[in-house]
Coordinates of C-alpha atoms and ligand atoms in Angstrom, one line a residue:
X1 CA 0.0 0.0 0.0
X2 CA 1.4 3.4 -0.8
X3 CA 2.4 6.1 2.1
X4 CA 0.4 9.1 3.0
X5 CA 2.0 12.0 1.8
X6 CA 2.2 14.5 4.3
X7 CA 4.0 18.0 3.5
X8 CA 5.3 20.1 6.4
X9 CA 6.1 23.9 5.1
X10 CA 8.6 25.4 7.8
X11 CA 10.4 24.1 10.7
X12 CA 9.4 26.7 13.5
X13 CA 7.4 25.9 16.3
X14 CA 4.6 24.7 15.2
X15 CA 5.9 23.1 12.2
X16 CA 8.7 20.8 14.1
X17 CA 6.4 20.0 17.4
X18 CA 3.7 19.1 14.3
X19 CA 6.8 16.7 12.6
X20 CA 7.9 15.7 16.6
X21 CA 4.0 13.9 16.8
X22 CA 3.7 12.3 13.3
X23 CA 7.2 11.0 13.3
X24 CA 6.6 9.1 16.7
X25 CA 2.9 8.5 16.4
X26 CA 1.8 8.4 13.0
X27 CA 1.8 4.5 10.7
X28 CA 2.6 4.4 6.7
X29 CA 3.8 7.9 6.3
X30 CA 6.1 9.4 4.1
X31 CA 7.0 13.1 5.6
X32 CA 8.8 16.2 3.7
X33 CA 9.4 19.1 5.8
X34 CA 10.8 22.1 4.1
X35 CA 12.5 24.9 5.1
X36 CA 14.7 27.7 3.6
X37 CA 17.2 27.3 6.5
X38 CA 19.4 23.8 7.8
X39 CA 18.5 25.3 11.1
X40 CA 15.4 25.8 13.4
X41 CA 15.6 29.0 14.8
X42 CA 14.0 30.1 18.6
X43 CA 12.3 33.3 17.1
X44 CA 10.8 34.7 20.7
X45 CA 15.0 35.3 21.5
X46 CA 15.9 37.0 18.0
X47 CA 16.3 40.2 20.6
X48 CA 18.8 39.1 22.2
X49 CA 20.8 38.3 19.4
X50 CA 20.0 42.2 18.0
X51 CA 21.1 43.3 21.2
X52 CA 24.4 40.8 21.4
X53 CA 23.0 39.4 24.4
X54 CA 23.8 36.1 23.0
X55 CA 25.6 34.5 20.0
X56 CA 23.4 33.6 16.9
X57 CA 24.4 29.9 17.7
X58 CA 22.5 30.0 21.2
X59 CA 19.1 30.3 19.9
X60 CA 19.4 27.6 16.8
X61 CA 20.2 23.9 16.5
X62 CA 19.8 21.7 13.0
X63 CA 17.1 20.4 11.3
X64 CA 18.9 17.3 10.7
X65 CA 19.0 16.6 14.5
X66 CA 15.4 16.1 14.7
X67 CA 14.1 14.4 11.4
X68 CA 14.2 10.5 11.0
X69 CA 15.8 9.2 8.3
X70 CA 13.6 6.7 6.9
X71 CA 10.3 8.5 7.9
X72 CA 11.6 12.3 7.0
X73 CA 12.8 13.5 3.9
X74 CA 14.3 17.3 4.7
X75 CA 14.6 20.0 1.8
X76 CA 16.5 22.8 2.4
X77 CA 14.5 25.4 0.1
X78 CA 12.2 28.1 0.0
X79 CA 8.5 27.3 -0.7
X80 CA 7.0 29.8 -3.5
X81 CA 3.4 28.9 -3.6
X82 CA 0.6 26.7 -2.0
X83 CA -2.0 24.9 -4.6
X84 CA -4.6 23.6 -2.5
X85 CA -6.4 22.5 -5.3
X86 CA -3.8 20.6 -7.5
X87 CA -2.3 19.3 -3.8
X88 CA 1.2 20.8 -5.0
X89 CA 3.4 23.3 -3.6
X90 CA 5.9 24.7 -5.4
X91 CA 9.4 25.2 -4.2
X92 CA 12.5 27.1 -5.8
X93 CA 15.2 25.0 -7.1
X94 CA 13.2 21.3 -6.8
X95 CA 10.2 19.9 -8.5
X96 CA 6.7 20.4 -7.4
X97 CA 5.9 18.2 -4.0
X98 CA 2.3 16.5 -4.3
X99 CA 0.5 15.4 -0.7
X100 CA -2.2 14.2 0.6
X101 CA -2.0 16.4 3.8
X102 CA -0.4 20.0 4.3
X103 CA 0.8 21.5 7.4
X104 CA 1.5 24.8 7.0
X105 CA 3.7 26.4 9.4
X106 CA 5.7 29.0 7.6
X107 CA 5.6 31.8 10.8
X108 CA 6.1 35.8 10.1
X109 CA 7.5 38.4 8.6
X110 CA 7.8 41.6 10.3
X111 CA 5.1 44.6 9.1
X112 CA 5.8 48.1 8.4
X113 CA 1.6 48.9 7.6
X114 CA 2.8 50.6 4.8
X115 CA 4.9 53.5 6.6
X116 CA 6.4 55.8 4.7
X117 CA 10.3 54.7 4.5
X118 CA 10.4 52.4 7.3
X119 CA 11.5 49.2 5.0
X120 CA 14.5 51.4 4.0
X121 CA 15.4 53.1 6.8
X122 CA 14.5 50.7 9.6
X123 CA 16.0 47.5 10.5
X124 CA 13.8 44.6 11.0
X125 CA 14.0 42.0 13.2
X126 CA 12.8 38.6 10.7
X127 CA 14.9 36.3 11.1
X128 CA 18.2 35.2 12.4
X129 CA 20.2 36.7 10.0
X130 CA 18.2 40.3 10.4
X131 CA 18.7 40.2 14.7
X132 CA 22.5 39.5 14.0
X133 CA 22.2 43.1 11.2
X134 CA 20.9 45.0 13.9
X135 CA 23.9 44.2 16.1
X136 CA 26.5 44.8 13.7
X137 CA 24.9 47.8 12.6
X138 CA 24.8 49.2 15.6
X139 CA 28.1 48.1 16.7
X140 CA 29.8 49.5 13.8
X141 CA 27.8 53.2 14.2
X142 CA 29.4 52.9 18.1
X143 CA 32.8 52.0 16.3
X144 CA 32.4 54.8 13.6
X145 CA 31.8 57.4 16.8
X146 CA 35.8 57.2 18.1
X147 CA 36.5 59.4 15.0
X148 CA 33.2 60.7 13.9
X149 CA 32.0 61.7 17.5
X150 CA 28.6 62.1 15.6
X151 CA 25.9 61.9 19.0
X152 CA 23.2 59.9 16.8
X153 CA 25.6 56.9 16.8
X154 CA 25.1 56.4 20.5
X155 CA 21.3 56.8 20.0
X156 CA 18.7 53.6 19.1
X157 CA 15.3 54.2 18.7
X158 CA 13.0 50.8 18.8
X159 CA 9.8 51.8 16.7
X160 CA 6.8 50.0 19.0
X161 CA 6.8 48.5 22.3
X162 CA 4.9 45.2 22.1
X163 CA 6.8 42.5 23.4
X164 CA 9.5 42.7 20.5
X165 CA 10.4 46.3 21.6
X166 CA 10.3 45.8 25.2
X167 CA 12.1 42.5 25.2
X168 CA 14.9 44.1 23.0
X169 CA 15.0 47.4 25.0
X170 CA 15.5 45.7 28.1
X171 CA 18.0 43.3 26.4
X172 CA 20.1 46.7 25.3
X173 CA 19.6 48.7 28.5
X174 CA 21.7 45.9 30.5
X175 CA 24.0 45.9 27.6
X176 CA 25.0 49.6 27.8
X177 CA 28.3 49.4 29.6
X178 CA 29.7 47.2 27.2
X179 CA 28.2 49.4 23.8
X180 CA 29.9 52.5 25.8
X181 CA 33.3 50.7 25.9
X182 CA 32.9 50.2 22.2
X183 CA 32.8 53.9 21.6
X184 CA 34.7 54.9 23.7
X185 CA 32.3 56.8 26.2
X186 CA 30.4 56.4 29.3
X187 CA 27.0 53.7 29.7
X188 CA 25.2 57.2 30.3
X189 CA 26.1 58.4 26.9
X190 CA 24.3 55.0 25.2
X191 CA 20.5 56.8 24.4
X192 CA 17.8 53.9 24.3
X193 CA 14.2 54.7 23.4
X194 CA 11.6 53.1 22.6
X195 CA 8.1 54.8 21.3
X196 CA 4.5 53.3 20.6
X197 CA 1.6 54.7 19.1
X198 CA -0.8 53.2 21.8
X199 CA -1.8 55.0 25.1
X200 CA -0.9 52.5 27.5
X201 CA 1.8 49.6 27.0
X202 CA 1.6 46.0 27.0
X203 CA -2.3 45.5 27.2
X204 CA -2.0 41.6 27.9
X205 CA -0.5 42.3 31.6
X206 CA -2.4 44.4 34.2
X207 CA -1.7 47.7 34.2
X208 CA 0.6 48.1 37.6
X209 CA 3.1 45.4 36.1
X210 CA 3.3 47.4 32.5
X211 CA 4.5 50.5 34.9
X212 CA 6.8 48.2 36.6
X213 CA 8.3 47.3 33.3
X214 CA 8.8 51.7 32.1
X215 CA 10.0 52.1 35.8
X216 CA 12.8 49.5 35.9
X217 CA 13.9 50.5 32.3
X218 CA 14.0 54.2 33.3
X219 CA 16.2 52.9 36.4
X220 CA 18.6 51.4 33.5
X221 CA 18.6 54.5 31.2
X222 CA 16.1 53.6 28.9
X223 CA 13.2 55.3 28.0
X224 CA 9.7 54.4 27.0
X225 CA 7.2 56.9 25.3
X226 CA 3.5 55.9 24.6
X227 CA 1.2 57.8 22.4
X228 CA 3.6 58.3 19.8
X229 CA 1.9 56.9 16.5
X230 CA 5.0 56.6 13.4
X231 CA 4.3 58.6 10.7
X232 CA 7.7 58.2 8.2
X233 CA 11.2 57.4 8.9
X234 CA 14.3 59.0 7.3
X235 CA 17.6 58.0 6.6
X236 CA 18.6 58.3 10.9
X237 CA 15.4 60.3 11.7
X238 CA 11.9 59.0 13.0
X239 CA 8.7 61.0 12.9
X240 CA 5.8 60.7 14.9
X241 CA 2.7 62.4 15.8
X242 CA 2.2 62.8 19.7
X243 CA -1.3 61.2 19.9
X244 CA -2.4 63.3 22.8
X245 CA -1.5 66.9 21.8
X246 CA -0.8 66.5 17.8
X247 CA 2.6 67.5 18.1
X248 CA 4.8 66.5 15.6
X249 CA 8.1 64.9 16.8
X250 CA 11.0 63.9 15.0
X251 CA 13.6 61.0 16.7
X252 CA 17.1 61.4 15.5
X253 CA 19.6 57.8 15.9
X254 CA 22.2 56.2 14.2
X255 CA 20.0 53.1 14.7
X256 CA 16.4 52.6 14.3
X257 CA 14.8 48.8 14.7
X258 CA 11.0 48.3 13.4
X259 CA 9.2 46.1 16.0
X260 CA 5.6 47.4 15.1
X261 CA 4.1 44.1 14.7
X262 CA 3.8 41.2 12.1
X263 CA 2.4 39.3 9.6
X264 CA 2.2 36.1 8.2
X265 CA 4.4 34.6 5.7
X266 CA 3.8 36.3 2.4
X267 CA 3.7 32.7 0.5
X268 CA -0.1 33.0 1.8
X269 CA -1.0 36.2 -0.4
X270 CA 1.1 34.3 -3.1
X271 CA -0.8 31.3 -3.3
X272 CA -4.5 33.5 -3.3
X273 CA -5.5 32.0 -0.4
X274 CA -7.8 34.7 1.5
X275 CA -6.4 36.1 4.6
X276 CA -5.9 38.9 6.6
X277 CA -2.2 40.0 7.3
X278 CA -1.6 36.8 5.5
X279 CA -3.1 34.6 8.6
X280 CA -5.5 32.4 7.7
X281 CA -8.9 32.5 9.8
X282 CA -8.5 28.3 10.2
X283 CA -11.3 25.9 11.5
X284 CA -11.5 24.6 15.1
X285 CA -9.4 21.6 14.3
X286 CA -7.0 23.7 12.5
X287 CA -8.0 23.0 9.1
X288 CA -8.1 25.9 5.8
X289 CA -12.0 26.3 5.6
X290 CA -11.8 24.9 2.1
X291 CA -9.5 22.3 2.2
X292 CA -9.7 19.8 5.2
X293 CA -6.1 18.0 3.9
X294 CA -4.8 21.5 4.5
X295 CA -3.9 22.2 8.3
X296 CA -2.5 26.3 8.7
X297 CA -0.7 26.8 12.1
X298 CA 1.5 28.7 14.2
X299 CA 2.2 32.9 13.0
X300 CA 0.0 32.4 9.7
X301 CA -3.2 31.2 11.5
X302 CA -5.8 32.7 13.4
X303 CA -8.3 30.9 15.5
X304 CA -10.8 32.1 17.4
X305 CA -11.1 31.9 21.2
X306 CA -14.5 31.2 22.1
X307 CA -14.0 32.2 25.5
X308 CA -13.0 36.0 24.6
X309 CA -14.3 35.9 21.0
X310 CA -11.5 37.3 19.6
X311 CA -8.4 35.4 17.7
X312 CA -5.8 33.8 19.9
X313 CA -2.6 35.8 19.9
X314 CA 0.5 34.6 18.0
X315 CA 2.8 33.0 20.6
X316 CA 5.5 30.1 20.5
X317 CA 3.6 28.6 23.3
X318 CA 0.4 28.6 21.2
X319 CA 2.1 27.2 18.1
X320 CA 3.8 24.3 20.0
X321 CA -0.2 23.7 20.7
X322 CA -1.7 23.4 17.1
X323 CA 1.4 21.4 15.9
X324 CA 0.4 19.2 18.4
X325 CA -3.3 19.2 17.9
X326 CA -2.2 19.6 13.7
X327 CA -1.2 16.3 13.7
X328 CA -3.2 14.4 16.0
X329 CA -6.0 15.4 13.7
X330 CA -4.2 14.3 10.6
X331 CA -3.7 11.3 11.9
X332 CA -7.4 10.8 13.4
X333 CA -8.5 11.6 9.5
X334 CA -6.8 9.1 8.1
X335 CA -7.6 6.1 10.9
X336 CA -11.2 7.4 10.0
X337 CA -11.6 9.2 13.1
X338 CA -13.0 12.3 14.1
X339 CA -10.3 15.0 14.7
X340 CA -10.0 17.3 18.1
X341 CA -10.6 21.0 18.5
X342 CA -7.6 23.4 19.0
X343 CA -8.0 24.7 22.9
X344 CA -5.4 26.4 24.7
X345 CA -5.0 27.1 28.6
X346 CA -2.3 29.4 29.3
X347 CA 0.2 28.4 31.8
X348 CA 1.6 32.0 31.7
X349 CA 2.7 34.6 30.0
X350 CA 6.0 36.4 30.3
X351 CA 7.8 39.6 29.0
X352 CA 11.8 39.6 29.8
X353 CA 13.3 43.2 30.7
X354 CA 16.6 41.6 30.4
X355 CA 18.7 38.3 31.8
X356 CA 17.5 38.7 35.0
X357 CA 14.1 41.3 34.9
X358 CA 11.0 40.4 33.8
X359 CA 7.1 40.8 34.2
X360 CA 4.4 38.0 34.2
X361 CA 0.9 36.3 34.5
X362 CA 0.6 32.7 35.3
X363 CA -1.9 30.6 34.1
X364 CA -4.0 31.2 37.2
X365 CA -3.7 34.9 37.2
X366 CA -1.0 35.5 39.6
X367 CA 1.4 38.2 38.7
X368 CA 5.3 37.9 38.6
X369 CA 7.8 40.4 38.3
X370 CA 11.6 40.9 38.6
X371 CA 14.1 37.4 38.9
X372 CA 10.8 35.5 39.9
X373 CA 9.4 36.5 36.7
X374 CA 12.5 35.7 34.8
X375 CA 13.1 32.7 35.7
X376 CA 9.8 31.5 34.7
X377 CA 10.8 33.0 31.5
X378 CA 13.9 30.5 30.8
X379 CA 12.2 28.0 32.3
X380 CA 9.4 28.2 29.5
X381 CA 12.4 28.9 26.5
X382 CA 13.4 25.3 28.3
X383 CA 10.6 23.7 27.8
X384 CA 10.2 24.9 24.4
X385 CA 13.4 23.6 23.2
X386 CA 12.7 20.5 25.0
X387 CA 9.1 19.8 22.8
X388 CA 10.8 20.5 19.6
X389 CA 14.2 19.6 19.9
X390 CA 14.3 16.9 23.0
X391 CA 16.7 16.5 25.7
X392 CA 19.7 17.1 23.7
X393 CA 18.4 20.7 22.4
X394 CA 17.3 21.7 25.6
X395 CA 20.6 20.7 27.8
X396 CA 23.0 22.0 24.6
X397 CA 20.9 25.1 23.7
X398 CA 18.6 25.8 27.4
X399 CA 18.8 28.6 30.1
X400 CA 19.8 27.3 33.5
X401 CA 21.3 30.5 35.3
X402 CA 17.8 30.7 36.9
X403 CA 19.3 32.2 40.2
X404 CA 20.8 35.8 40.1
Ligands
NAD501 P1 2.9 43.6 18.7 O1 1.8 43.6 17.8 O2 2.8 42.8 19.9 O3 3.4 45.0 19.1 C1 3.6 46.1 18.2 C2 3.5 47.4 18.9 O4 3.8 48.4 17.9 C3 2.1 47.7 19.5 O5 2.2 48.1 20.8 C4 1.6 48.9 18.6 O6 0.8 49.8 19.3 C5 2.9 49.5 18.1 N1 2.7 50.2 16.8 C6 2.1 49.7 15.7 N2 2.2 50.7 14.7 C7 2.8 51.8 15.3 C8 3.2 53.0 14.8 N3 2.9 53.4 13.5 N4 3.8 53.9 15.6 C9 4.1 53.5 16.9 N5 3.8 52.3 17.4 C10 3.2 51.5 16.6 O7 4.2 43.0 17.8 P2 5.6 42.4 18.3 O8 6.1 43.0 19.5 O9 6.4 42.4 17.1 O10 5.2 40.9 18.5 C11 4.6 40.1 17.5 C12 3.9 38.9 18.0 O11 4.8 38.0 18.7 C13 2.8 39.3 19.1 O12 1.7 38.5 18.9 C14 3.5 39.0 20.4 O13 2.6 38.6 21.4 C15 4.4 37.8 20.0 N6 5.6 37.8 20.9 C16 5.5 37.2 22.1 C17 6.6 37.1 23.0 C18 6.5 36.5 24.3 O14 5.5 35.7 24.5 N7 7.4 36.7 25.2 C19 7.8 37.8 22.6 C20 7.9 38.4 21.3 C21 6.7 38.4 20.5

């Protein structure tokens, strides 16, 4: 009897927890997971690569650790197009690959809503390769300011402060004695701002533990601005409107970083498949609403929350979720079964100010802040290494320094 085909487009989250399940659980498959990288990538720490926190190398490991030979056949490639339809998906380089089940897992890209000149004078924060841009370039504006002494190479300016922006901010405000050596000046003298267009910050945490977060980042040197919406960037210059008296301001640095939000992979406007912000608004078990071979996960879904009736957010900690439920239901389909719905019970959520500073909520409602709150932070990037990658990932690649 021939396999089941089952395609696995990207190898994030949600795609590898979703290729974790089938490859232990699932009978007479033939998998292909593709991925434009050899290397899974832990995307909720890209900041602290952008802010040299940490080497590139601490937040990957390789595909090729995780796939089963036999069971798995990796493609390192990038996907072009989805046909539902046909059952094909195109991929540069290679032939067509035909399935009889999709997981589609291919995360986000970062969104700039359009702004005038923010993709060409703001650095994003994508990918791997992006975070470890940011660093250089602002390492080599510090470097250029021994001679230069030009004041905007000491300044950053992080354009919103969702988690990204905070996460990063924080990650840069403990870094400021070592930036200052690299010019050549004093950790005072490193200017880190961050401004968002929204009147209060970080609308997922009660407010008190928001303020906690803009206090403890003011006690580093870094400041926070809300109500100040982005209208254009320049080459070194940000403008925004200040939403409360329509002021216009204008934000000179050597280094501006766009963490406004994202979208999901562009491969979903690509292949006509009707979204918004290229996530797809999926079924309860996870499936595209016209095709139920076709399961869309992780940063290019949406699914809706019954219990506040708006879409879940896009977190790792939800996308190690619908791989899991992703494949459960593919196998339930084929063994003739009825699949499961997606459902998700928060165990927390945490926003790190730094290595050893954060702010949380656990599942139950209880609010953490400071080491208490940080810990639980690397204990959750643990775990997460630990679903996709296993033991080995999570020993090699983990956070252990859980006491300051
Ligand atoms: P986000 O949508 O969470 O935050 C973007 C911020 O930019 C918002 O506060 C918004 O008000 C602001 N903004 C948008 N347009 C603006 C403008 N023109 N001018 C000024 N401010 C503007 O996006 P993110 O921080 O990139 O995060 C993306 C996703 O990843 C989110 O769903 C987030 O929850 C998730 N994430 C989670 C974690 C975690 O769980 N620790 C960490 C990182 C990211």
């Amino acid at each position: 009897m021939a396999k089941t085909k089952i395609g696995i487009l990207g190898a994030g989250y949600a795609g590898l927890l979703a290729l974790k399940v089938l490859q232990s659980k699932a009978k007479d498959v033939e998998i292909t997971l593709i991925d434009r990288n050899s290397y899974h990538n832990e995307a909720t720490d890209y900041h602290e690569v952008a802010a040299g926190s940490v080497n590139a190398d601490k937040i990957t490991y390789q595909i090729s650790d995780v796939v089963k030979p036999g069971i798995t056949n990796f493609i390192q490639a990038t996907v072009t197009k989805i046909d539902k339809e046909a059952k094909t998906v195109e991929i540069e380089g290679h032939e067509p690959m035909t399935f009889d089940y999709l997981i589609v897992a291919l995360g986000f890209r970062s969104e700039t809503f359009g702004i005038k000149g923010a993709t060409e004078f703001a650095l994003p924060m994508d990918d791997v390769e992006s975070s470890e841009a940011v660093y250089k370039h602002f390492i080599a504006k510090l470097e250029d300011y021994r001679t230069s002494k030009n004041p905007d190479n000491l300044k950053v300016l992080i354009a919103g402060a969702g988690f990204t922006g905070m996460e990063l901010i924080g990650a840069m405000a403990e870094n400021k004695a070592k930036y200052a050596k690299i010019a050549g000046v004093t950790p005072d003298d490193i200017e880190l701002t961050c401004i968002d267009a929204a009147p209060s910050l970080l609308p997922m945490f009660p407010s008190d533990l928001a303020d906690y977060a803009v206090k403890r980042l003011a006690k580093r040197g870094a400041k926070v601005f809300t109500s100040r919406g982005i209208n254009e960037v320049k080459d070194g210059v940000v403008v925004a409107k200040n939403m409360e008296t329509n002021e216009i301001i204008e934000f000179s640095a050597g280094t501006i970083i766009w963490t406004t939000g994202v979208s999901g992979s562009d491969v979903i406007a690509n292949s006509g498949i009707e979204a918004r912000r290229n996530r797809v608004m999926v079924t309860s078990q996870l499936k595209d609403p016209e095709n139920d071979k076709v399961y869309i996960i992780g940063d290019v879904a949406a699914v809706m929350d019954a219990e506040s009736g708006r879409p879940y957010p896009t977190t790792a900690q939800i996308a190690l979720v619908m791989g899991h439920v992703a494949a459960m239901n593919i196998i339930a389909d084929m063994n003739g079964q009825e699949g499961e719905d997606f459902k998700y019970v928060s165990q927390g959520t945490v926003c790190s100010l730094g290595n050893t500073d954060a702010i949380g909520v656990l599942g139950n409602g209880t609010k953490v802040k400071g080491y208490v709150a940080s810990a639980l932070k690397k204990i959750i990037m643990n775990k997460s290494l630990w679903e996709t990658g296993g033991v080995k990932e999570m020993l090699a690649k983990g956070r252990f320094d859980l006491y300051h």
